[in-house]
PDB file of C-alpha atoms in Angstrom:
ATOM      1  CA  MET U   1     -62.106  -4.884  59.834  1.00 60.00           C
ATOM      2  CA  ALA U   2     -59.737  -2.003  59.498  1.00 62.00           C
ATOM      3  CA  ALA U   3     -57.440  -3.637  62.157  1.00 62.00           C
ATOM      4  CA  LYS U   4     -57.285  -6.883  60.187  1.00 64.00           C
ATOM      5  CA  ALA U   5     -56.419  -4.853  56.896  1.00 60.00           C
ATOM      6  CA  ALA U   6     -53.548  -3.049  58.784  1.00 60.00           C
ATOM      7  CA  ALA U   7     -52.344  -6.307  60.172  1.00 61.00           C
ATOM      8  CA  ILE U   8     -52.070  -7.874  56.511  1.00 66.00           C
ATOM      9  CA  LEU U   9     -50.440  -4.714  55.257  1.00 59.00           C
ATOM     10  CA  LEU U  10     -47.850  -4.746  57.897  1.00 56.00           C
ATOM     11  CA  LEU U  11     -47.124  -8.449  57.294  1.00 59.00           C
ATOM     12  CA  ILE U  12     -46.536  -7.796  53.601  1.00 63.00           C
ATOM     13  CA  ILE U  13     -44.253  -4.862  54.177  1.00 61.00           C
ATOM     14  CA  LEU U  14     -42.402  -6.944  56.757  1.00 54.00           C
ATOM     15  CA  ALA U  15     -41.969  -9.827  54.385  1.00 57.00           C
ATOM     16  CA  ILE U  16     -40.657  -7.491  51.692  1.00 59.00           C
ATOM     17  CA  MET U  17     -38.322  -5.961  54.046  1.00 53.00           C
ATOM     18  CA  LEU U  18     -36.961  -9.357  55.271  1.00 53.00           C
ATOM     19  CA  GLN U  19     -36.268 -10.359  51.623  1.00 53.00           C
ATOM     20  CA  GLY U  20     -33.525  -7.725  51.515  1.00 48.00           C
ATOM     21  CA  PRO U  21     -31.093  -7.388  48.753  1.00 46.00           C
ATOM     22  CA  THR U  22     -29.368 -10.353  46.980  1.00 43.00           C
ATOM     23  CA  PRO U  23     -26.600 -11.487  49.465  1.00 43.00           C
ATOM     24  CA  THR U  24     -22.905 -11.060  48.442  1.00 42.00           C
ATOM     25  CA  VAL U  25     -20.140 -13.167  49.797  1.00 41.00           C
ATOM     26  CA  SER U  26     -16.614 -12.013  50.041  1.00 36.00           C
ATOM     27  CA  GLN U  27     -13.352 -14.176  49.518  1.00 33.00           C
ATOM     28  CA  THR U  28     -12.547 -14.594  53.172  1.00 34.00           C
ATOM     29  CA  GLY U  29     -15.944 -16.281  54.153  1.00 37.00           C
ATOM     30  CA  GLY U  30     -15.166 -15.650  57.594  1.00 38.00           C
ATOM     31  CA  GLY U  31     -15.636 -12.537  59.684  1.00 38.00           C
ATOM     32  CA  GLY U  32     -18.314 -11.873  62.356  1.00 39.00           C
ATOM     33  CA  GLY U  33     -21.437 -12.756  60.389  1.00 39.00           C
ATOM     34  CA  GLY U  34     -23.356  -9.396  61.196  1.00 40.00           C
ATOM     35  CA  GLY U  35     -26.332 -10.367  63.223  1.00 40.00           C
ATOM     36  CA  GLY U  36     -29.430 -12.167  61.528  1.00 40.00           C
ATOM     37  CA  SER U  37     -32.642 -10.261  60.555  1.00 39.00           C
ATOM     38  CA  GLY U  38     -36.157 -11.733  60.713  1.00 43.00           C
ATOM     39  CA  GLY U  39     -35.340 -15.281  61.753  1.00 42.00           C
ATOM     40  CA  ARG U  40     -32.842 -15.823  58.946  1.00 40.00           C
ATOM     41  CA  GLN U  41     -29.357 -17.374  60.242  1.00 40.00           C
ATOM     42  CA  SER U  42     -26.272 -15.290  60.380  1.00 38.00           C
ATOM     43  CA  GLY U  43     -22.731 -16.651  60.076  1.00 39.00           C
ATOM     44  CA  GLY U  44     -20.327 -17.023  62.596  1.00 39.00           C
ATOM     45  CA  GLY U  45     -16.608 -16.155  62.498  1.00 39.00           C
ATOM     46  CA  GLY U  46     -13.713 -18.216  61.309  1.00 38.00           C
ATOM     47  CA  GLY U  47     -15.606 -20.993  59.421  1.00 39.00           C
ATOM     48  CA  GLY U  48     -17.643 -18.524  57.311  1.00 40.00           C
ATOM     49  CA  GLY U  49     -21.084 -19.741  57.917  1.00 40.00           C
ATOM     50  CA  ARG U  50     -24.220 -18.410  56.429  1.00 41.00           C
ATOM     51  CA  GLN U  51     -24.002 -14.485  56.056  1.00 39.00           C
ATOM     52  CA  SER U  52     -27.078 -12.415  56.715  1.00 40.00           C
ATOM     53  CA  PRO U  53     -28.594 -11.528  53.372  1.00 42.00           C
ATOM     54  CA  SER U  54     -29.059  -7.856  54.626  1.00 39.00           C
ATOM     55  CA  VAL U  55     -25.591  -7.433  55.946  1.00 38.00           C
ATOM     56  CA  PRO U  56     -23.080  -8.603  53.454  1.00 41.00           C
ATOM     57  CA  ASN U  57     -19.238  -8.886  54.375  1.00 42.00           C
ATOM     58  CA  PHE U  58     -17.627  -5.747  52.623  1.00 38.00           C
ATOM     59  CA  ASP U  59     -14.165  -6.157  53.831  1.00 43.00           C
ATOM     60  CA  ILE U  60     -13.086  -7.119  50.188  1.00 42.00           C
ATOM     61  CA  PRO U  61     -15.174  -7.090  46.808  1.00 50.00           C
ATOM     62  CA  PRO U  62     -17.476 -10.248  46.424  1.00 55.00           C
ATOM     63  CA  LYS U  63     -16.436 -13.100  44.187  1.00 63.00           C
ATOM     64  CA  LYS U  64     -17.787 -13.003  40.662  1.00 71.00           C
ATOM     65  CA  CYS U  65     -18.172 -16.087  38.986  1.00 78.00           C
ATOM     66  CA  ASN U  66     -19.063 -17.273  35.403  1.00 71.00           C
ATOM     67  CA  LEU U  67     -20.040 -20.673  33.897  1.00 65.00           C
ATOM     68  CA  HIS U  68     -16.439 -21.358  32.978  1.00 68.00           C
ATOM     69  CA  ASP U  69     -15.381 -21.093  36.710  1.00 67.00           C
ATOM     70  CA  ALA U  70     -18.557 -21.902  38.754  1.00 64.00           C
ATOM     71  CA  SER U  71     -16.583 -23.644  41.345  1.00 73.00           C
ATOM     72  CA  ILE U  72     -15.298 -20.296  42.786  1.00 76.00           C
ATOM     73  CA  CYS U  73     -18.511 -19.849  44.718  1.00 79.00           C
ATOM     74  CA  LYS U  74     -17.573 -22.955  46.873  1.00 73.00           C
ATOM     75  CA  SER U  75     -13.746 -22.325  46.975  1.00 70.00           C
ATOM     76  CA  PHE U  76     -13.703 -19.675  49.764  1.00 63.00           C
ATOM     77  CA  GLY U  77     -15.476 -21.551  52.781  1.00 66.00           C
ATOM     78  CA  GLY U  78     -19.021 -19.986  52.308  1.00 66.00           C
ATOM     79  CA  PRO U  79     -22.241 -22.068  52.721  1.00 69.00           C
ATOM     80  CA  LEU U  80     -22.548 -25.172  50.629  1.00 74.00           C
ATOM     81  CA  THR U  81     -25.528 -23.736  48.973  1.00 77.00           C
ATOM     82  CA  LEU U  82     -23.548 -21.028  47.108  1.00 84.00           C
ATOM     83  CA  GLU U  83     -24.134 -21.365  43.321  1.00 85.00           C
ATOM     84  CA  CYS U  84     -23.041 -19.301  40.409  1.00 86.00           C
ATOM     85  CA  CYS U  85     -26.264 -17.735  39.047  1.00 86.00           C
ATOM     86  CA  GLY U  86     -25.447 -15.073  36.428  1.00 83.00           C
ATOM     87  CA  TYR U  87     -22.327 -13.652  37.439  1.00 84.00           C
ATOM     88  CA  SER U  88     -22.686 -13.614  41.208  1.00 85.00           C
ATOM     89  CA  CYS U  89     -22.282 -16.200  43.857  1.00 86.00           C
ATOM     90  CA  VAL U  90     -25.703 -16.488  45.700  1.00 87.00           C
ATOM     91  CA  ASP U  91     -27.159 -18.597  48.390  1.00 89.00           C
ATOM     92  CA  THR U  92     -29.783 -20.654  46.828  1.00 91.00           C
ATOM     93  CA  SER U  93     -31.229 -21.621  50.293  1.00 92.00           C
ATOM     94  CA  ILE U  94     -32.403 -18.088  50.983  1.00 91.00           C
ATOM     95  CA  ASN U  95     -32.371 -16.018  47.718  1.00 92.00           C
ATOM     96  CA  THR U  96     -36.056 -15.481  46.542  1.00 93.00           C
ATOM     97  CA  PHE U  97     -34.906 -14.789  42.952  1.00 94.00           C
ATOM     98  CA  ASN U  98     -32.556 -18.082  42.792  1.00 93.00           C
ATOM     99  CA  CYS U  99     -34.541 -20.476  45.250  1.00 95.00           C
ATOM    100  CA  GLY U 100     -33.150 -23.956  45.445  1.00 93.00           C
ATOM    101  CA  LYS U 101     -31.447 -23.436  42.029  1.00 92.00           C
ATOM    102  CA  CYS U 102     -30.516 -20.720  39.650  1.00 91.00           C
ATOM    103  CA  GLY U 103     -33.540 -18.909  37.978  1.00 93.00           C
ATOM    104  CA  LYS U 104     -36.354 -20.252  40.136  1.00 95.00           C
ATOM    105  CA  VAL U 105     -38.213 -17.058  41.517  1.00 95.00           C
ATOM    106  CA  CYS U 106     -40.680 -17.255  44.306  1.00 95.00           C
ATOM    107  CA  LYS U 107     -43.981 -15.790  44.044  1.00 93.00           C
ATOM    108  CA  PHE U 108     -44.509 -12.285  45.629  1.00 90.00           C
ATOM    109  CA  THR U 109     -46.088 -13.723  48.732  1.00 87.00           C
ATOM    110  CA  GLU U 110     -43.328 -16.191  49.188  1.00 93.00           C
ATOM    111  CA  LEU U 111     -39.905 -16.378  50.895  1.00 94.00           C
ATOM    112  CA  CYS U 112     -37.125 -18.690  50.146  1.00 95.00           C
ATOM    113  CA  CYS U 113     -36.651 -21.125  53.261  1.00 94.00           C
ATOM    114  CA  ASP U 114     -34.076 -23.897  52.884  1.00 93.00           C
ATOM    115  CA  GLY U 115     -34.353 -23.781  49.235  1.00 94.00           C
ATOM    116  CA  LYS U 116     -37.984 -24.027  49.089  1.00 95.00           C
ATOM    117  CA  CYS U 117     -40.532 -21.142  48.093  1.00 96.00           C
ATOM    118  CA  VAL U 118     -42.930 -21.052  50.936  1.00 95.00           C
ATOM    119  CA  ASN U 119     -45.886 -18.777  51.999  1.00 94.00           C
ATOM    120  CA  ILE U 120     -45.016 -17.434  55.330  1.00 93.00           C
ATOM    121  CA  ASN U 121     -48.650 -16.183  55.750  1.00 92.00           C
ATOM    122  CA  PHE U 122     -49.971 -19.868  56.131  1.00 91.00           C
ATOM    123  CA  ASP U 123     -47.176 -22.274  56.231  1.00 92.00           C
ATOM    124  CA  LYS U 124     -47.153 -23.670  59.824  1.00 91.00           C
ATOM    125  CA  ARG U 125     -43.458 -24.693  59.455  1.00 93.00           C
ATOM    126  CA  HIS U 126     -42.497 -21.186  58.383  1.00 93.00           C
ATOM    127  CA  CYS U 127     -45.099 -18.976  59.932  1.00 93.00           C
ATOM    128  CA  GLY U 128     -44.238 -15.171  59.615  1.00 92.00           C
ATOM    129  CA  TYR U 129     -40.547 -16.017  58.710  1.00 92.00           C
ATOM    130  CA  CYS U 130     -38.249 -18.900  57.926  1.00 93.00           C
ATOM    131  CA  ASN U 131     -38.203 -21.769  60.481  1.00 93.00           C
ATOM    132  CA  ASN U 132     -40.703 -20.468  62.747  1.00 93.00           C
ATOM    133  CA  LYS U 133     -42.674 -23.415  63.644  1.00 94.00           C
ATOM    134  CA  CYS U 134     -46.182 -23.272  65.073  1.00 93.00           C
ATOM    135  CA  PRO U 135     -46.950 -25.655  67.874  1.00 90.00           C
ATOM    136  CA  ASN U 136     -48.848 -28.936  67.064  1.00 89.00           C
ATOM    137  CA  GLY U 137     -52.518 -28.390  66.229  1.00 87.00           C
ATOM    138  CA  VAL U 138     -52.028 -24.525  65.879  1.00 90.00           C
ATOM    139  CA  MET U 139     -52.621 -22.938  62.499  1.00 90.00           C
ATOM    140  CA  CYS U 140     -50.496 -20.214  60.718  1.00 92.00           C
ATOM    141  CA  ILE U 141     -52.910 -17.517  59.743  1.00 91.00           C
ATOM    142  CA  TYR U 142     -51.546 -14.146  58.220  1.00 90.00           C
ATOM    143  CA  GLY U 143     -48.068 -15.138  59.583  1.00 90.00           C
ATOM    144  CA  LEU U 144     -49.104 -15.529  63.122  1.00 92.00           C
ATOM    145  CA  CYS U 145     -49.624 -18.781  65.163  1.00 92.00           C
ATOM    146  CA  ASN U 146     -53.064 -18.845  66.515  1.00 84.00           C
ATOM    147  CA  TYR U 147     -54.020 -15.540  65.038  1.00 74.00           C
ATOM    148  CA  GLY U 148     -57.303 -14.324  66.178  1.00 67.00           C
ATOM    149  CA  LEU U 149     -57.783 -16.786  69.159  1.00 64.00           C
TER     150      LEU U 149
END
């Protein structure tokens, strides 16, 4: 029983660590992308793909936005899911405080995967982390495919 409790606590801590800080995106949008964390996608160079939320691009200050100039978030080659939330450009496909749209906050036990709040402890399409799909007929329990079998 103690082993199960320890495993659950470890998964909760891991989920919190994977959420990381709110991503920031620089004006250039390119750069190296900075290696993903915990199943999240990282951007490549040149085209300015999705940046790892825990490794922002700090080569120049991040873009600030406001409601009068919200288009600035999409003007520098970042992901199409960048939105102006408050005064910062955020990726609404992975941001747990702005999941899918500005202001939509995921519950404590959820992560934002592809713009939807999902419980990574029991979702067989996002088991343990985003886009980790369990094989057909296999359940996701406590963030693990086939837990306890």
